[in-house]
Every structure is written in structure tokens, then in C-alpha cells.
């Protein structure tokens, strides 16, 4: 959404201290394999930055909130492959990107560096596989930045910046370019940028850590409003979730040229739904068989089956038991899905059937102020 609307919603929403739901109040996560989940939030009036909570990979119970980094509006997080570094956008009018490292006893994230994002309202960041480059998407100003990263995890100044142009028919959301996601190709040969405002997936060749000339990898239908992009775990196939048309698109990827060719497009909403809803996030299972997309407004997760050639079939829609599902994540064992519900101030947990791909609410819910990003 437009930056001014984002700020307006931030001001309206109250914050409350983390507590468990009634049937779990004052309880901790029980014994068993306990995983750490990082939660990015919108801050103010109670929320102060990045939180860590505990998740039991056997029962699906969640609890034990602790603030691990005080930082402003860390609305999207990315974690280095070796798990030692955490990177966050600071989604403010004067945007920035911060890098953190765990202290010796891994109780706190300590700030390593912070650089201007070279734009306004950065909402997505990703680091490449060898932790040498990190990219950020600036929503309000419609541009992207590519930073070099030192061995110590510091973002170096003077990033490579590219300004998008164009608009779309869905106003005011598409009154101009609005970069919403950046993704590296597996070999870091290309950086892909998803622009909600101009209905395009753009690709940039990466040459010696700098961005080359813009290419249109895929033009979406007018008014689609593409938001996030993910890749198939083993095949040259991409999946795009469209915020404004509430659809999911699959496309084949030419790894040599960076171009996409559309395969299919399906709605993430029930056929008879007439209300207002906007897709947010998208994830795929590790075996590449099932795809999930979140619906803000309908407040659900759409479940798709993925064929061997990338064709999509919608097989279910599951209520998130919360309001305004933003980011969500599969647990490392993929037996659970956890959803960050921004407006109901909670995280809800679902069992995932690894054979059918379908979801079932566990009843486990944890209250936390304006969660918008979940990362194991």
C-alpha cells in the first residue's frame, strides 16, 4: 500500500505486551525440540524491534517472547546461511537497512552496520548465498539498492541504485512505481525486482557487484500489482503473488537471459468472494509440490498443488484465525505453518499434511504486537 497509508495504519493500531492465549497463559513451550523464531514488527507504543519466540517442532506450541534487537520498523528480515547474521529493513520515510550479529551467548542481536536504503519505505531485503551482496526494495520511491557486504557483515556505503518508472490502472496503489521485492537468482547472475506499481518483474544483470541495465523479465496483466516472487526449489520455475488482483502466476525462467514465460494464473480467493482483499506473501514446500499464498481481507491462506511443469491447481483455502495475514512461514520440518496476523496482533499455528498439502488450525496462538515477518 502507499507509504502514507502505511503510516496512517501504524498510528491507528495499538500495541500490547506479548502473552499467551487463555488456555496457554503463563505457560512456556514444553520440553522437546525447541526452535527460535525471529519476528519482525512495526514498532511504537509497545513494540520495540525484532523479537525471538520459541516454537516446539513436535507440538506446534509457541511462546517465550524476548526482545533481541531494538530497531525501528524492522518489517522484513533475512538471515545469512550460516545463521550468524540478521539483516533488516527499517521501513521509515527515510529508509535504511541494518545488519546485526549475535553476541557471544546468543541472547541479543548487536548492530554491526546501518546504511540509508537510498529510498523511502524499504519493505524487502535479501542477501545472496555467499553473503557478499544484499539488496533492498524501496516501496514509496519505487527504487532498489544493491549493497556490497564486508566479511564482518557490514553494509558498505555507495550502493548500486536503480530507479523504476511507470504506473498502472489500480489507483492510488499504482500511481507510480512501487518496488516490493528483490530476489537473487541462484547463481547471483541476476537480481529480480518485483514492482507493484508498474505491473512488472524486472531483471538486472549483476556485474562485479553492480547492477546492469534493466530488462523486463515478465509483464503482468494491468492492475495485477505483483508483490512477492519465489522460485521452485529444484526447477527453473518462478511464482509471483499479485497483491491487487489476488492471484498467483507461475512462469518458466530462462536462467541465461533472465526472462520469464507465463505458465498459469489462478485466483487465491473463493469464486464467490465479493469483498476487498489483497494478497501478501507466498511460499512453496521443499518438495515443490504445494504452494501457499496469504489473503489480507479474506484472512486466509490459499493452497495450490504444483504440477511437474509448473501448472497450478487450487486445492483449498484455510482461515488464518486472525486478521490481516502478512508474512507466514513453514517450519523447518514443514509439518507446521505459522502466520503473522498484523491487525489481530498474533501468530497462529497450523498443522500441515505433507502428503496432501492441506492445513489444519492447531489452536495454538501467541499474541504479539503487529507481527509482519517470521523467520526461523
Short mmCIF file of C-alpha atoms in Angstrom, two decimals:
data_model
loop_
_atom_site.label_atom_id
_atom_site.label_comp_id
_atom_site.label_asym_id
_atom_site.label_seq_id
_atom_site.Cartn_x
_atom_site.Cartn_y
_atom_site.Cartn_z
CA UNK A 1 0.00 0.00 0.00
CA UNK A 2 1.05 3.63 -0.35
CA UNK A 3 3.55 4.83 2.26
CA UNK A 4 1.22 7.46 3.67
CA UNK A 5 -1.46 4.83 4.20
CA UNK A 6 1.12 2.61 5.87
CA UNK A 7 1.98 5.37 8.32
CA UNK A 8 -1.70 6.03 8.98
CA UNK A 9 -2.34 2.39 9.81
CA UNK A 10 0.73 2.31 12.04
CA UNK A 11 -0.62 5.24 14.02
CA UNK A 12 -4.03 3.72 14.49
CA UNK A 13 -3.03 0.30 15.69
CA UNK A 14 -2.43 -0.09 19.42
CA UNK A 15 0.20 -2.36 20.85
CA UNK A 16 0.03 -4.78 23.75
CA UNK A 17 2.63 -6.82 25.55
CA UNK A 18 3.11 -10.41 24.39
CA UNK A 19 1.09 -13.01 26.24
CA UNK A 20 -0.18 -16.47 25.53
CA UNK A 21 -3.80 -17.17 24.72
CA UNK A 22 -6.18 -18.07 27.55
CA UNK A 23 -5.51 -21.77 27.50
CA UNK A 24 -1.73 -21.21 27.37
CA UNK A 25 -1.33 -18.10 29.53
CA UNK A 26 1.77 -18.11 31.74
CA UNK A 27 2.95 -21.41 30.21
CA UNK A 28 6.25 -21.95 28.45
CA UNK A 29 6.88 -24.14 25.43
CA UNK A 30 7.08 -27.72 26.74
CA UNK A 31 10.12 -29.95 26.51
CA UNK A 32 11.09 -31.23 23.07
CA UNK A 33 12.86 -29.84 20.01
CA UNK A 34 12.56 -26.09 20.51
CA UNK A 35 13.34 -23.73 17.66
CA UNK A 36 13.96 -19.99 17.67
CA UNK A 37 11.67 -17.89 15.51
CA UNK A 38 12.55 -14.26 14.77
CA UNK A 39 9.66 -11.82 14.43
CA UNK A 40 9.90 -8.50 12.59
CA UNK A 41 7.35 -5.90 13.70
CA UNK A 42 6.04 -2.41 13.16
CA UNK A 43 7.25 -0.51 16.20
CA UNK A 44 5.84 2.14 18.52
CA UNK A 45 3.59 2.20 21.60
CA UNK A 46 4.94 -1.08 22.92
CA UNK A 47 6.79 -2.91 20.17
CA UNK A 48 10.47 -2.05 20.04
CA UNK A 49 12.06 -4.07 17.24
CA UNK A 50 12.99 -7.67 16.49
CA UNK A 51 11.70 -10.37 18.84
CA UNK A 52 12.60 -14.00 19.36
CA UNK A 53 10.00 -16.57 20.34
CA UNK A 54 10.23 -20.31 20.98
CA UNK A 55 8.49 -22.89 18.83
CA UNK A 56 8.10 -26.57 19.66
CA UNK A 57 8.52 -28.61 16.49
CA UNK A 58 6.60 -31.57 17.94
CA UNK A 59 3.50 -29.93 19.40
CA UNK A 60 3.34 -26.67 17.48
CA UNK A 61 3.17 -24.62 20.68
CA UNK A 62 4.71 -21.17 20.64
CA UNK A 63 5.76 -18.85 23.45
CA UNK A 64 8.54 -17.05 25.35
CA UNK A 65 8.83 -13.63 23.73
CA UNK A 66 12.07 -11.69 24.15
CA UNK A 67 13.30 -8.51 22.51
CA UNK A 68 16.64 -9.25 20.83
CA UNK A 69 17.20 -6.01 18.87
CA UNK A 70 15.86 -2.50 19.37
CA UNK A 71 15.37 -1.02 15.92
CA UNK A 72 12.70 1.00 14.10
CA UNK A 73 10.07 -0.78 11.96
CA UNK A 74 12.02 -3.94 11.04
CA UNK A 75 9.22 -5.08 8.73
CA UNK A 76 11.29 -7.60 6.78
CA UNK A 77 14.20 -9.77 7.90
CA UNK A 78 16.66 -12.04 6.16
CA UNK A 79 19.14 -14.39 7.82
CA UNK A 80 22.54 -15.43 6.49
CA UNK A 81 23.08 -19.08 5.53
CA UNK A 82 25.43 -19.65 8.46
CA UNK A 83 22.77 -18.18 10.84
CA UNK A 84 25.26 -15.73 12.35
CA UNK A 85 23.89 -12.54 10.76
CA UNK A 86 20.45 -10.97 10.59
CA UNK A 87 19.59 -8.16 8.17
CA UNK A 88 16.52 -5.94 8.48
CA UNK A 89 14.91 -3.10 6.62
CA UNK A 90 13.85 -0.07 8.63
CA UNK A 91 10.59 0.84 6.91
CA UNK A 92 10.56 4.57 7.52
CA UNK A 93 10.20 7.62 5.31
CA UNK A 94 13.97 7.92 5.42
CA UNK A 95 14.59 4.23 4.86
CA UNK A 96 17.59 2.24 5.97
CA UNK A 97 18.97 -1.30 6.12
CA UNK A 98 20.62 -2.69 9.25
CA UNK A 99 22.86 -5.69 9.84
CA UNK A 100 23.13 -7.49 13.17
CA UNK A 101 25.31 -10.23 14.65
CA UNK A 102 24.57 -12.43 17.66
CA UNK A 103 26.51 -11.68 20.83
CA UNK A 104 28.69 -14.35 22.44
CA UNK A 105 25.88 -16.09 24.34
CA UNK A 106 23.32 -15.51 21.55
CA UNK A 107 20.94 -13.56 23.75
CA UNK A 108 20.98 -10.31 21.76
CA UNK A 109 21.49 -9.11 18.22
CA UNK A 110 24.15 -6.41 18.17
CA UNK A 111 24.14 -3.75 15.46
CA UNK A 112 27.02 -4.16 13.01
CA UNK A 113 26.09 -1.51 10.46
CA UNK A 114 23.27 0.66 9.20
CA UNK A 115 23.07 2.36 5.81
CA UNK A 116 20.43 4.52 4.10
CA UNK A 117 18.35 2.42 1.72
CA UNK A 118 18.53 5.26 -0.81
CA UNK A 119 14.75 5.48 -0.83
CA UNK A 120 11.59 5.61 1.23
CA UNK A 121 9.74 2.77 2.99
CA UNK A 122 12.06 -0.18 2.26
CA UNK A 123 9.92 -3.30 2.63
CA UNK A 124 12.06 -6.25 1.50
CA UNK A 125 15.66 -7.33 1.67
CA UNK A 126 17.60 -10.38 0.55
CA UNK A 127 21.22 -11.47 0.80
CA UNK A 128 22.94 -13.64 -1.79
CA UNK A 129 24.20 -17.13 -0.99
CA UNK A 130 27.79 -16.20 -0.15
CA UNK A 131 26.80 -13.11 1.91
CA UNK A 132 28.71 -10.71 -0.34
CA UNK A 133 25.69 -8.72 -1.59
CA UNK A 134 22.41 -7.57 -0.09
CA UNK A 135 19.54 -5.92 -1.95
CA UNK A 136 16.64 -3.79 -0.73
CA UNK A 137 13.35 -2.71 -2.31
CA UNK A 138 12.08 0.80 -1.52
CA UNK A 139 8.30 0.85 -1.83
CA UNK A 140 7.36 4.51 -1.76
CA UNK A 141 10.11 5.80 -4.03
CA UNK A 142 9.99 2.79 -6.38
CA UNK A 143 13.69 2.05 -6.49
CA UNK A 144 16.09 -0.71 -5.43
CA UNK A 145 19.59 -0.70 -3.95
CA UNK A 146 22.36 -3.33 -4.07
CA UNK A 147 24.96 -3.16 -1.28
CA UNK A 148 28.28 -4.91 -1.00
CA UNK A 149 28.78 -6.62 2.37
CA UNK A 150 32.09 -6.94 4.21
CA UNK A 151 33.34 -10.21 5.71
CA UNK A 152 32.23 -8.87 9.10
CA UNK A 153 28.69 -8.37 7.81
CA UNK A 154 28.82 -4.60 7.44
CA UNK A 155 26.90 -2.96 4.61
CA UNK A 156 29.27 -0.81 2.60
CA UNK A 157 28.20 2.71 1.54
CA UNK A 158 27.53 3.87 -2.03
CA UNK A 159 25.25 1.05 -3.22
CA UNK A 160 24.22 0.48 -6.81
CA UNK A 161 20.74 2.05 -7.18
CA UNK A 162 18.13 1.67 -9.91
CA UNK A 163 15.01 3.83 -10.21
CA UNK A 164 11.86 2.25 -11.65
CA UNK A 165 9.34 4.12 -13.79
CA UNK A 166 5.75 3.65 -14.91
CA UNK A 167 2.37 3.12 -13.26
CA UNK A 168 -0.79 1.04 -13.51
CA UNK A 169 -4.58 1.34 -13.60
CA UNK A 170 -5.30 0.49 -9.95
CA UNK A 171 -5.27 3.85 -8.17
CA UNK A 172 -3.93 5.10 -5.84
CA UNK A 173 -1.82 1.95 -5.30
CA UNK A 174 -0.34 2.16 -8.81
CA UNK A 175 0.14 5.92 -9.06
CA UNK A 176 3.83 5.29 -9.73
CA UNK A 177 6.49 2.61 -9.35
CA UNK A 178 6.49 0.70 -6.04
CA UNK A 179 9.31 -1.83 -5.67
CA UNK A 180 8.08 -4.53 -3.30
CA UNK A 181 10.52 -7.46 -3.52
CA UNK A 182 14.06 -8.26 -4.64
CA UNK A 183 15.36 -11.79 -5.27
CA UNK A 184 18.74 -13.08 -6.41
CA UNK A 185 18.99 -15.83 -8.99
CA UNK A 186 20.59 -18.92 -7.53
CA UNK A 187 23.95 -18.11 -9.12
CA UNK A 188 23.67 -14.36 -8.31
CA UNK A 189 23.85 -13.66 -12.04
CA UNK A 190 20.64 -11.62 -11.87
CA UNK A 191 18.74 -9.55 -9.36
CA UNK A 192 14.97 -9.65 -9.89
CA UNK A 193 12.80 -6.77 -8.71
CA UNK A 194 9.03 -7.05 -8.29
CA UNK A 195 7.25 -3.73 -8.84
CA UNK A 196 3.65 -3.45 -7.66
CA UNK A 197 3.18 -0.04 -9.27
CA UNK A 198 4.11 -0.82 -12.87
CA UNK A 199 3.00 -4.49 -13.03
CA UNK A 200 6.45 -5.78 -13.95
CA UNK A 201 9.13 -8.20 -12.87
CA UNK A 202 12.41 -6.52 -13.78
CA UNK A 203 15.77 -8.25 -14.04
CA UNK A 204 19.20 -6.68 -13.65
CA UNK A 205 22.44 -8.45 -14.52
CA UNK A 206 24.94 -8.23 -11.66
CA UNK A 207 28.40 -7.29 -12.89
CA UNK A 208 31.21 -7.01 -10.33
CA UNK A 209 28.72 -6.24 -7.58
CA UNK A 210 26.94 -3.55 -9.60
CA UNK A 211 23.54 -3.58 -11.29
CA UNK A 212 23.49 -3.57 -15.08
CA UNK A 213 20.76 -2.32 -17.40
CA UNK A 214 17.12 -3.02 -16.60
CA UNK A 215 15.29 -5.74 -18.54
CA UNK A 216 11.62 -6.70 -18.32
CA UNK A 217 11.59 -10.33 -17.19
CA UNK A 218 7.79 -10.52 -17.19
CA UNK A 219 4.96 -8.06 -17.74
CA UNK A 220 1.94 -8.95 -15.59
CA UNK A 221 -1.63 -8.10 -16.52
CA UNK A 222 -2.56 -4.44 -15.92
CA UNK A 223 -3.72 -3.99 -12.33
CA UNK A 224 -2.21 -7.24 -11.03
CA UNK A 225 0.08 -5.41 -8.61
CA UNK A 226 2.82 -8.06 -8.21
CA UNK A 227 4.15 -8.19 -4.66
CA UNK A 228 6.45 -11.16 -3.95
CA UNK A 229 8.42 -13.66 -6.03
CA UNK A 230 9.71 -17.12 -5.12
CA UNK A 231 11.49 -19.86 -7.06
CA UNK A 232 10.82 -23.58 -7.33
CA UNK A 233 13.33 -25.48 -5.13
CA UNK A 234 14.65 -27.68 -7.97
CA UNK A 235 13.27 -26.38 -11.29
CA UNK A 236 13.62 -23.20 -13.33
CA UNK A 237 10.13 -22.01 -12.41
CA UNK A 238 9.07 -18.81 -10.62
CA UNK A 239 5.86 -17.99 -8.77
CA UNK A 240 4.51 -14.46 -8.31
CA UNK A 241 1.78 -13.41 -5.89
CA UNK A 242 -0.23 -10.41 -7.06
CA UNK A 243 -1.49 -8.12 -4.30
CA UNK A 244 -4.14 -6.17 -6.20
CA UNK A 245 -5.74 -8.91 -8.32
CA UNK A 246 -5.36 -11.56 -5.57
CA UNK A 247 -3.84 -14.05 -8.00
CA UNK A 248 -0.80 -16.30 -8.29
CA UNK A 249 1.20 -16.64 -11.52
CA UNK A 250 3.67 -19.37 -12.40
CA UNK A 251 6.34 -18.83 -15.04
CA UNK A 252 9.27 -20.67 -16.55
CA UNK A 253 12.66 -18.99 -16.10
CA UNK A 254 15.37 -18.70 -18.73
CA UNK A 255 18.43 -18.80 -16.49
CA UNK A 256 20.67 -17.48 -19.26
CA UNK A 257 18.68 -14.40 -20.27
CA UNK A 258 16.71 -13.78 -17.07
CA UNK A 259 13.39 -13.79 -18.93
CA UNK A 260 10.17 -15.41 -17.68
CA UNK A 261 7.40 -17.04 -19.73
CA UNK A 262 4.00 -17.28 -18.05
CA UNK A 263 2.60 -20.77 -17.44
CA UNK A 264 -0.61 -20.24 -15.46
CA UNK A 265 -2.58 -17.74 -13.38
CA UNK A 266 -5.14 -18.59 -10.69
CA UNK A 267 -7.15 -16.68 -8.10
CA UNK A 268 -6.21 -17.03 -4.43
CA UNK A 269 -9.80 -16.27 -3.36
CA UNK A 270 -13.02 -18.33 -3.35
CA UNK A 271 -15.01 -17.99 -6.57
CA UNK A 272 -17.97 -16.41 -4.77
CA UNK A 273 -15.99 -13.90 -2.67
CA UNK A 274 -17.08 -10.30 -3.32
CA UNK A 275 -15.27 -8.37 -0.58
CA UNK A 276 -11.99 -6.46 -0.51
CA UNK A 277 -8.82 -8.49 -0.18
CA UNK A 278 -5.11 -8.16 -1.01
CA UNK A 279 -2.57 -10.95 -1.32
CA UNK A 280 0.61 -10.58 0.72
CA UNK A 281 3.08 -13.48 0.91
CA UNK A 282 3.91 -16.69 -0.96
CA UNK A 283 5.87 -19.85 -0.09
CA UNK A 284 6.45 -23.28 -1.60
CA UNK A 285 7.14 -26.62 0.10
CA UNK A 286 10.62 -28.08 -0.11
CA UNK A 287 9.48 -30.86 -2.42
CA UNK A 288 7.98 -28.30 -4.82
CA UNK A 289 4.53 -29.91 -4.71
CA UNK A 290 2.49 -27.32 -2.78
CA UNK A 291 2.29 -23.53 -2.86
CA UNK A 292 0.70 -21.20 -0.31
CA UNK A 293 -0.40 -17.55 -0.57
CA UNK A 294 -1.88 -15.25 2.10
CA UNK A 295 -5.05 -13.18 1.63
CA UNK A 296 -5.42 -9.98 3.68
CA UNK A 297 -9.11 -9.13 3.95
CA UNK A 298 -10.44 -12.62 3.29
CA UNK A 299 -7.94 -13.55 6.05
CA UNK A 300 -6.91 -16.91 4.69
CA UNK A 301 -4.17 -18.98 3.12
CA UNK A 302 -4.79 -20.28 -0.40
CA UNK A 303 -3.32 -23.73 -1.06
CA UNK A 304 -2.18 -24.76 -4.53
CA UNK A 305 -0.91 -28.03 -5.95
CA UNK A 306 2.03 -27.58 -8.35
CA UNK A 307 2.41 -29.93 -11.32
CA UNK A 308 5.79 -31.07 -12.62
CA UNK A 309 5.67 -28.40 -15.34
CA UNK A 310 4.52 -25.54 -13.07
CA UNK A 311 0.78 -25.62 -13.70
CA UNK A 312 -1.24 -24.62 -10.62
CA UNK A 313 -4.38 -26.15 -9.14
CA UNK A 314 -6.07 -24.52 -6.15
CA UNK A 315 -6.98 -27.29 -3.71
CA UNK A 316 -8.03 -25.39 -0.60
CA UNK A 317 -8.43 -22.13 1.29
CA UNK A 318 -7.87 -22.12 5.06
CA UNK A 319 -8.85 -19.38 7.52
CA UNK A 320 -5.86 -17.94 9.36
CA UNK A 321 -7.95 -17.43 12.54
CA UNK A 322 -6.65 -13.87 12.69
CA UNK A 323 -6.82 -10.53 10.90
CA UNK A 324 -4.62 -9.34 8.05
CA UNK A 325 -2.15 -12.21 7.45
CA UNK A 326 1.09 -10.66 6.29
CA UNK A 327 4.19 -12.84 6.19
CA UNK A 328 3.99 -16.56 7.02
CA UNK A 329 6.49 -19.40 7.10
CA UNK A 330 6.78 -23.18 7.01
CA UNK A 331 8.56 -24.73 9.98
CA UNK A 332 11.93 -26.33 9.15
CA UNK A 333 10.36 -29.81 9.25
CA UNK A 334 7.47 -28.44 7.14
CA UNK A 335 4.90 -30.04 9.43
CA UNK A 336 3.60 -26.63 10.53
CA UNK A 337 2.76 -23.26 9.00
CA UNK A 338 2.96 -20.13 11.17
CA UNK A 339 1.13 -16.94 10.17
CA UNK A 340 1.84 -13.35 11.26
CA UNK A 341 -1.53 -11.57 11.57
CA UNK A 342 -0.75 -7.86 11.59
CA UNK A 343 -4.08 -6.38 12.69
CA UNK A 344 -5.12 -9.01 15.27
CA UNK A 345 -1.63 -8.83 16.81
CA UNK A 346 -0.95 -12.55 16.89
CA UNK A 347 0.81 -15.53 15.35
CA UNK A 348 -1.36 -18.55 14.56
CA UNK A 349 -0.07 -22.09 14.03
CA UNK A 350 -1.33 -24.76 11.61
CA UNK A 351 -0.57 -28.44 11.13
CA UNK A 352 0.50 -29.17 7.58
CA UNK A 353 -0.21 -32.54 5.97
CA UNK A 354 2.96 -33.18 3.97
CA UNK A 355 1.14 -35.62 1.66
CA UNK A 356 -1.96 -33.58 0.80
CA UNK A 357 -0.55 -30.10 1.44
CA UNK A 358 -3.68 -29.15 3.40
CA UNK A 359 -3.67 -27.21 6.68
CA UNK A 360 -5.50 -27.56 10.00
CA UNK A 361 -5.54 -24.99 12.80
CA UNK A 362 -3.79 -26.27 15.93
CA UNK A 363 -5.47 -23.82 18.30
CA UNK A 364 -2.04 -22.50 19.29
CA UNK A 365 -1.91 -18.71 19.12
CA UNK A 366 0.57 -16.24 20.52
CA UNK A 367 -0.21 -12.55 20.99
CA UNK A 368 2.45 -10.14 19.77
CA UNK A 369 2.16 -6.55 18.59
CA UNK A 370 1.91 -6.07 14.82
CA UNK A 371 3.98 -9.02 13.62
CA UNK A 372 4.80 -8.68 9.93
CA UNK A 373 7.74 -11.03 9.29
CA UNK A 374 8.57 -14.55 10.55
CA UNK A 375 11.96 -16.19 10.04
CA UNK A 376 13.34 -19.42 11.55
#
